[in-house]
mmCIF file of C-alpha atoms in Angstrom:
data_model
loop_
_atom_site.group_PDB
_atom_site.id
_atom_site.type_symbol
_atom_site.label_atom_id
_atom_site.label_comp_id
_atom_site.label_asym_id
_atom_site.label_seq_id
_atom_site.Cartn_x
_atom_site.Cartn_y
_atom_site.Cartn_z
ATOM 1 C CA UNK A 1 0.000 0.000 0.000
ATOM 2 C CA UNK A 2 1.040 3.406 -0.626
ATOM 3 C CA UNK A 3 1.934 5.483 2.170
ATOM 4 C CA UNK A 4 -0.347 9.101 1.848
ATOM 5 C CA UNK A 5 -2.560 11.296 4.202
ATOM 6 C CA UNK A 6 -4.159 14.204 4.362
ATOM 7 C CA UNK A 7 -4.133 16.808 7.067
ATOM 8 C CA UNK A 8 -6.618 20.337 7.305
ATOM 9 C CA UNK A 9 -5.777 23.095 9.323
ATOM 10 C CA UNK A 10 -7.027 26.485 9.697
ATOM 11 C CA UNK A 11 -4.848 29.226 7.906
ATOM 12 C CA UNK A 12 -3.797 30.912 11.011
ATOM 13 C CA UNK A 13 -0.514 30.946 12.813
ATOM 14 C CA UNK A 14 -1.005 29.177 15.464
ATOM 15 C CA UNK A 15 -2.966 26.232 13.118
ATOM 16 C CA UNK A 16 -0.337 26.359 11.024
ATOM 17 C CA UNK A 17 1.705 25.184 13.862
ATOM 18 C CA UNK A 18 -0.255 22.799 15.252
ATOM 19 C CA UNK A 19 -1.160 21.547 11.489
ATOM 20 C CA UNK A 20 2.824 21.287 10.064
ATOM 21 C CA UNK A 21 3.666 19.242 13.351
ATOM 22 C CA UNK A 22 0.951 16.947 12.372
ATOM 23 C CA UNK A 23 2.298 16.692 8.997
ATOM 24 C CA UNK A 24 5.722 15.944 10.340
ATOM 25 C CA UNK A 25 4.755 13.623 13.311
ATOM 26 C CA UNK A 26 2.947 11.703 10.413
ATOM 27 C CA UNK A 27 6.070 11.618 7.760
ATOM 28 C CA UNK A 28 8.064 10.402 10.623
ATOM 29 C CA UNK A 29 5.549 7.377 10.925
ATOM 30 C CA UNK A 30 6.865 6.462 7.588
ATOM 31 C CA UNK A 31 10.210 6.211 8.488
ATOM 32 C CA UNK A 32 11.215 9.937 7.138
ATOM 33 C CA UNK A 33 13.776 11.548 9.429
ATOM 34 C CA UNK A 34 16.749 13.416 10.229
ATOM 35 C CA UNK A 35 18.001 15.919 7.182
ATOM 36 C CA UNK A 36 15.241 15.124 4.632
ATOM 37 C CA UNK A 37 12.344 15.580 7.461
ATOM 38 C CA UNK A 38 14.008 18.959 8.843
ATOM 39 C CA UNK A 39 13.963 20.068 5.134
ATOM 40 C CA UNK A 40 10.258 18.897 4.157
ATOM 41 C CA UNK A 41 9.180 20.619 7.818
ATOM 42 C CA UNK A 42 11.123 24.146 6.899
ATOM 43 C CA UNK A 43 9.559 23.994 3.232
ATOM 44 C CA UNK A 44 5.841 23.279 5.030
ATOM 45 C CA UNK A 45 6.683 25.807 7.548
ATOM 46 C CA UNK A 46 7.706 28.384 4.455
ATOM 47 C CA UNK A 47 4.548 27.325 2.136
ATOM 48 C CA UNK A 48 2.381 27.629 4.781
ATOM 49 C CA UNK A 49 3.310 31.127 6.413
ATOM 50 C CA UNK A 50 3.070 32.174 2.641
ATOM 51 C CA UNK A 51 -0.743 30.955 2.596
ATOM 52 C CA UNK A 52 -1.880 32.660 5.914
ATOM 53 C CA UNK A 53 0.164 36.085 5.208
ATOM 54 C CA UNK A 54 -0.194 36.288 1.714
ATOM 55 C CA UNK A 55 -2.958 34.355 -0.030
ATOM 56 C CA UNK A 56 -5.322 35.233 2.708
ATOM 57 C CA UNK A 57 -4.754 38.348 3.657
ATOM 58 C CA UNK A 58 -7.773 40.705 3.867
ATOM 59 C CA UNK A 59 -10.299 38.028 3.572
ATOM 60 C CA UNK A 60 -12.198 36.031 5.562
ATOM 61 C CA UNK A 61 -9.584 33.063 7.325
ATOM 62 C CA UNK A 62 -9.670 29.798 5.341
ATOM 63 C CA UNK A 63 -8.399 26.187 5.424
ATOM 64 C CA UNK A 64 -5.062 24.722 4.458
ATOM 65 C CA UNK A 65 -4.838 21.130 3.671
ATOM 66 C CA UNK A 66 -1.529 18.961 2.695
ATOM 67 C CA UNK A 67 -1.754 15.890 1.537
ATOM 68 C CA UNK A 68 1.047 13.284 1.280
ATOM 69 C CA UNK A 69 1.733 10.785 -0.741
ATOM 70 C CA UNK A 70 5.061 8.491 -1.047
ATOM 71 C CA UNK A 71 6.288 7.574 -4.720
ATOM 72 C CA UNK A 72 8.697 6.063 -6.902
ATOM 73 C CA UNK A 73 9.590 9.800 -7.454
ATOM 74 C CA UNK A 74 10.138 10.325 -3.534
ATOM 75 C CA UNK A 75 7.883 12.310 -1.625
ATOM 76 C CA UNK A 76 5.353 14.431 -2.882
ATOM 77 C CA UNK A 77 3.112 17.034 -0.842
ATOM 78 C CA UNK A 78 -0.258 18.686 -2.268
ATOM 79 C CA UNK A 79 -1.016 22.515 -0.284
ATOM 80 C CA UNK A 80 -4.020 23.932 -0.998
ATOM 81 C CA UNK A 81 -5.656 26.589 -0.156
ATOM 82 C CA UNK A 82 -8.976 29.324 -1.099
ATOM 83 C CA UNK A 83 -6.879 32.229 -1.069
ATOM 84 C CA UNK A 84 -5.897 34.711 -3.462
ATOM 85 C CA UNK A 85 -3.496 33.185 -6.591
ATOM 86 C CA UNK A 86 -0.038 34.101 -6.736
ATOM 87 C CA UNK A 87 0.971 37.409 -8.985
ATOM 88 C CA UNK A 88 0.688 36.204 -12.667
ATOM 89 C CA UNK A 89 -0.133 33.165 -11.692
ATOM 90 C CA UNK A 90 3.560 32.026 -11.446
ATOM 91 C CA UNK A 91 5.498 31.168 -8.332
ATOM 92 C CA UNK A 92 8.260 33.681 -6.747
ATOM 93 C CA UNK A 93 11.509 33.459 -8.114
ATOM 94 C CA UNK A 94 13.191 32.879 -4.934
ATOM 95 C CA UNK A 95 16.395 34.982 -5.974
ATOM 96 C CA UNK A 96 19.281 35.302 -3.530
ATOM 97 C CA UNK A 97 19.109 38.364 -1.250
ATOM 98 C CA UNK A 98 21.310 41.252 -1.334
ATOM 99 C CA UNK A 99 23.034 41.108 1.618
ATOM 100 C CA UNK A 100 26.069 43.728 0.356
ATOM 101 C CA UNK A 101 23.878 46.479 2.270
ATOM 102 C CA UNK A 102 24.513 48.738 5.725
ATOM 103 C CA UNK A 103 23.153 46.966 8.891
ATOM 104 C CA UNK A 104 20.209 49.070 9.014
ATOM 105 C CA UNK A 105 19.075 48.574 5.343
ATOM 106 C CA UNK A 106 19.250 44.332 5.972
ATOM 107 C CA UNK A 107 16.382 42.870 4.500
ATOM 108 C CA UNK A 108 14.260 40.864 7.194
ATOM 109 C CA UNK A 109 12.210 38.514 4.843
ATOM 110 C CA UNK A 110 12.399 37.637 1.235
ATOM 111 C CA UNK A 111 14.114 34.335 2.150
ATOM 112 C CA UNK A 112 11.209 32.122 2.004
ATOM 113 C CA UNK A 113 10.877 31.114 -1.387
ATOM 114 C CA UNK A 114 14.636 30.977 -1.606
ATOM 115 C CA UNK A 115 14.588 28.303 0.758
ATOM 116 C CA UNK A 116 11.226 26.480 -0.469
ATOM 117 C CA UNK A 117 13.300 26.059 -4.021
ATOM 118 C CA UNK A 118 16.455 25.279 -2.108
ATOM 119 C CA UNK A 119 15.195 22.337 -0.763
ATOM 120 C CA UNK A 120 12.941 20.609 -3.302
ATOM 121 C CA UNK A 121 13.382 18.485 -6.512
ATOM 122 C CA UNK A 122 10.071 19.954 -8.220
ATOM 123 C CA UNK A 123 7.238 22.782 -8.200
ATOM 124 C CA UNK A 124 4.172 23.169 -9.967
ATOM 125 C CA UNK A 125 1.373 25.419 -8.972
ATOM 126 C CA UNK A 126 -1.717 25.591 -10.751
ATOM 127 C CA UNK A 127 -5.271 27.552 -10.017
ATOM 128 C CA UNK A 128 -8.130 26.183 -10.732
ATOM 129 C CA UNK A 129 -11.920 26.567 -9.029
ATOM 130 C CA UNK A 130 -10.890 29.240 -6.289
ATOM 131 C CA UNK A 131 -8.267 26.938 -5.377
ATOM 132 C CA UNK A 132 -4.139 27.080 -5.404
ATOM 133 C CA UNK A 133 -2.617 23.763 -5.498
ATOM 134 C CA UNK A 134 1.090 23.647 -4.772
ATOM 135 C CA UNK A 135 2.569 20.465 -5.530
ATOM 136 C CA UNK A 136 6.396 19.870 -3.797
ATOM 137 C CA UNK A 137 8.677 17.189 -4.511
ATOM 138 C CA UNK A 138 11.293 15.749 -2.642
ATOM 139 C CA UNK A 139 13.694 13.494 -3.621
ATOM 140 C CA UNK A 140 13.392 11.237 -0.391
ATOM 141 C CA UNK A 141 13.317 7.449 -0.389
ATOM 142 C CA UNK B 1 9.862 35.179 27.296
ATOM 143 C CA UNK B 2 11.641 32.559 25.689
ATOM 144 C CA UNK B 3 15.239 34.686 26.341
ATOM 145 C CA UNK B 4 17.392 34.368 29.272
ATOM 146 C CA UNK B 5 20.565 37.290 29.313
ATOM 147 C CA UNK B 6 23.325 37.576 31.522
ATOM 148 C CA UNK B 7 26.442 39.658 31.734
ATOM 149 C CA UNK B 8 29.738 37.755 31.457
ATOM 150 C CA UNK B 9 33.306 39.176 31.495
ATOM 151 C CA UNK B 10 31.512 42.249 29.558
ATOM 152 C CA UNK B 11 29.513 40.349 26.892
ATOM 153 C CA UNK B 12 25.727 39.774 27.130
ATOM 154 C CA UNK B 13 24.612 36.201 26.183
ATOM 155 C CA UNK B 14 20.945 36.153 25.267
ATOM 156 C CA UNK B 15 19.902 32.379 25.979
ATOM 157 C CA UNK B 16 17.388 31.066 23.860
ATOM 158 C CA UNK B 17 14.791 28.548 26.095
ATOM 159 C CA UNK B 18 12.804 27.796 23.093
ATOM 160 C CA UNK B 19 13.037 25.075 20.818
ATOM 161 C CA UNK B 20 11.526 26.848 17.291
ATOM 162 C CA UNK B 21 12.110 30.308 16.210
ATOM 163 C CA UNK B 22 9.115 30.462 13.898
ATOM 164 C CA UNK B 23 6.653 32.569 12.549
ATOM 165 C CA UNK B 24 4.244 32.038 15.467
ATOM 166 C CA UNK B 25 7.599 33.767 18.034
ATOM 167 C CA UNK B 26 8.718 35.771 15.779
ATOM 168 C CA UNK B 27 7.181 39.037 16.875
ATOM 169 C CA UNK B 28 7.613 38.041 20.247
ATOM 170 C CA UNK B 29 11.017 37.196 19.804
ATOM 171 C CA UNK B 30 12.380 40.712 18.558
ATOM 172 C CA UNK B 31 10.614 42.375 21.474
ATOM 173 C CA UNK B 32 11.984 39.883 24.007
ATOM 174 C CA UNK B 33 15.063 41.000 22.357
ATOM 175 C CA UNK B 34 14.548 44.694 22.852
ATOM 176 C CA UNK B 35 14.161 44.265 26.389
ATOM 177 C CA UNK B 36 16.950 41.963 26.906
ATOM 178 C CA UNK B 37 19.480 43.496 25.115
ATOM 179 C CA UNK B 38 18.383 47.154 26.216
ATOM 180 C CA UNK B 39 21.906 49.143 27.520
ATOM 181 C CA UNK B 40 24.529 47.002 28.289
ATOM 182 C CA UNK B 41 28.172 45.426 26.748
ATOM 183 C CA UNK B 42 29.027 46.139 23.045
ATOM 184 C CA UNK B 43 28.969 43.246 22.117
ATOM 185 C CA UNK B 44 25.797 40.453 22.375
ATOM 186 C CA UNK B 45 25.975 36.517 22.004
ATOM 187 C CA UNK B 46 22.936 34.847 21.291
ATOM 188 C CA UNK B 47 22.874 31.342 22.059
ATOM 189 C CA UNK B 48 20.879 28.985 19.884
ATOM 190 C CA UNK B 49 22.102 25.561 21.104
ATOM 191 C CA UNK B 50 18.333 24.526 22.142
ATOM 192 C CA UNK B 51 16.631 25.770 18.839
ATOM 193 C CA UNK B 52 15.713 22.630 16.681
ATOM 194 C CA UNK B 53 14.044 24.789 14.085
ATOM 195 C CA UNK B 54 13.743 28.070 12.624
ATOM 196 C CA UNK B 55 12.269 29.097 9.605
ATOM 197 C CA UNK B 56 12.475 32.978 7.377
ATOM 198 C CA UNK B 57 10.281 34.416 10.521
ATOM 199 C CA UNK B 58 12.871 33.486 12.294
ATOM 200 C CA UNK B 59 15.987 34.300 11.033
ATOM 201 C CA UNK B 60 14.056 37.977 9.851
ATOM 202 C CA UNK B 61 13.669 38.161 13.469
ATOM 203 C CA UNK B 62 17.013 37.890 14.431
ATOM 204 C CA UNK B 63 18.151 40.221 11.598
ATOM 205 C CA UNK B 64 15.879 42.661 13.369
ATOM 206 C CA UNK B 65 17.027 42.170 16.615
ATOM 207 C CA UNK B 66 20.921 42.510 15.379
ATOM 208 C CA UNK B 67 18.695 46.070 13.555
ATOM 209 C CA UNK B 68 17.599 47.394 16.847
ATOM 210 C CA UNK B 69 20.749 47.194 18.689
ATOM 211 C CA UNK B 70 22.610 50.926 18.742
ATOM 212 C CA UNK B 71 25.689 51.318 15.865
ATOM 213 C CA UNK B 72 28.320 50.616 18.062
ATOM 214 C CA UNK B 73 27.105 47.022 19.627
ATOM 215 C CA UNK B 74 27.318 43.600 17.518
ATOM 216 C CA UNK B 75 25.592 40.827 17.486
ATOM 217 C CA UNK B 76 27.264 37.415 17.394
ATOM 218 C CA UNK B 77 25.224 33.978 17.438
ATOM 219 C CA UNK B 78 26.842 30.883 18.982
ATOM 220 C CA UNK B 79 25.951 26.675 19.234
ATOM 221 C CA UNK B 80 23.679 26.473 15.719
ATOM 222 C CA UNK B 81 22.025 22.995 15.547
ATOM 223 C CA UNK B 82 22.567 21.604 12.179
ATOM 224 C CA UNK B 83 19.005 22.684 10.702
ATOM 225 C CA UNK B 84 19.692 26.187 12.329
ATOM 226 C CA UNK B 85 22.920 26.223 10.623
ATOM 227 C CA UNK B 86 21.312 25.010 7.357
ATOM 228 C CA UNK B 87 19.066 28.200 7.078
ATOM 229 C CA UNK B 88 21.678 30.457 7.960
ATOM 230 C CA UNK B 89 24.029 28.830 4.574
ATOM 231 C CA UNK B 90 21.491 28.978 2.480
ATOM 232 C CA UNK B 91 20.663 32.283 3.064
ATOM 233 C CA UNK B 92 23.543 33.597 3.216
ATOM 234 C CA UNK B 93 22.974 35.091 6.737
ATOM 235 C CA UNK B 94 26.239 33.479 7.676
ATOM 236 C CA UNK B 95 28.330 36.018 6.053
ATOM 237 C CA UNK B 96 26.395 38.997 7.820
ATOM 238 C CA UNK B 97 26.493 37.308 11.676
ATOM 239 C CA UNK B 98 29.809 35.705 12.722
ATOM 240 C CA UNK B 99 28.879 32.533 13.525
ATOM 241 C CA UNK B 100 30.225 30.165 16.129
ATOM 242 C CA UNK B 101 30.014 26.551 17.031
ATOM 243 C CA UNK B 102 29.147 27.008 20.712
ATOM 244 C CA UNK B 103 28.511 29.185 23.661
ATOM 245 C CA UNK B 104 32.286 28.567 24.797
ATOM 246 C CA UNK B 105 33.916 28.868 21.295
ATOM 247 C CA UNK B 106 32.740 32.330 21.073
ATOM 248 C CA UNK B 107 33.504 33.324 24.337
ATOM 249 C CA UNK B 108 37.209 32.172 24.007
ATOM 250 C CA UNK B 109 39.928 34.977 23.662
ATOM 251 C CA UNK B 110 40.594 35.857 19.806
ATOM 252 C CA UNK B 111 43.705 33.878 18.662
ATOM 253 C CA UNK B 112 46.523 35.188 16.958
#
């Protein structure tokens, strides 16, 4: 049988807490740990804060669900969401951060996406019905 | 409050007692800082050996609190777990804090 679940959380911060930990607890039942875990819990963590600060900001707080599903591929992990799509319908870039800058001008975000790419084999996002669907892959076995 | 500071042969060390620096801390987190690193030494060393996780809250948090502190103060982070560490490489946040293995290694004298 393949290994897959599905978790739904409300898209606030402290759901999103709860909610990734659930995720994680559950990856770890399969047998995912150490480095590949901590990377597929920052990525959550990343896609997730995304989703409650961007996608549904200003409107009325949704769900988040992630389902999981192990492949031949590795690991892949559905987010969806209600909120609002992403700019042009295309993901962030997720370019390096210019860090050649005075103390006081440091950026103090812009690092997400840098790290969800970072750490993942393979992105697609599509919208379709009201609905983002971010599919992550990880090359875990 | 999920800080403990001391003073130690003039240099604050800002403990951190929590395990995750997230997005659900993070505001929290630069105000504990505020407070804790108010007056006092030039030079602050934050110690992350009990944070498992931290995620771009985080680390924008401690960018801030490194922000707040007056010109002439640094801020210098000490025992990074390996996933800690992991976010501050790929960032590149390691070549803006001097990072160092542990509480002790960055209290020892400077060589050379």
């Amino acid at each position: 049988m393949t290994p897959r679940g599905l978790h739904r959380f409300a898209a606030s911060t402290e759901a999103a807490r709860d909610g990734i930990e659930q995720v994680v607890n559950a990856l770890r039942q399969h047998g995912l740990g150490g480095t590949p875990l901590a990377d597929v819990e920052l990525v959550l963590a990343e896609v997730v804060n995304n989703i409650v600060e961007h996608a549904y900001r200003g409107r009325e707080p949704g769900l988040v669900s992630v389902a999981y599903v192990f492949g031949a591929s590795g690991l892949i992990l559905t987010v969806r969401d209600r909120g609002a799509p992403f700019t042009a319908n295309s993901l962030p870039a997720g370019h390096a951060v210019d860090l050649a800058l005075p103390r006081h001008q440091l950026p103090e975000g812009g690092f997400g996406w840098l790290l969800i790419r970072r750490l993942t084999s393979d992105l697609s996002y599509v919208r379709r019905n009201g609905f983002n669907r971010l599919r992550l892959r990880f090359d875990v076995s | 409050m999920c800080l403990s500071s001391r003073i130690e042969d003039e240099v604050m060390i800002v403990t951190v007692t929590a395990d995750r620096i997230d997005a659900a801390v993070a505001i929290q987190f630069k105000e504990d800082m505020r407070n804790a690193t108010a007056g006092g030494p030039p030079r602050v060393v934050l110690d992350l050996a009990a944070v498992q996780f931290i995620d771009s809250s985080g680390l924008g948090a401690i960018v801030a609190s490194m922000k707040q502190l007056s010109a002439l103060r640094r801020l210098d982070l000490a025992g990074l777990t390996p996933a800690v560490d992991k976010v501050f490489r790929l960032t590149r946040m390691d070549t803006v804090f001097r990072l160092f293995p542990s509480l002790s290694a960055a209290l020892a004298p400077e060589q050379g």
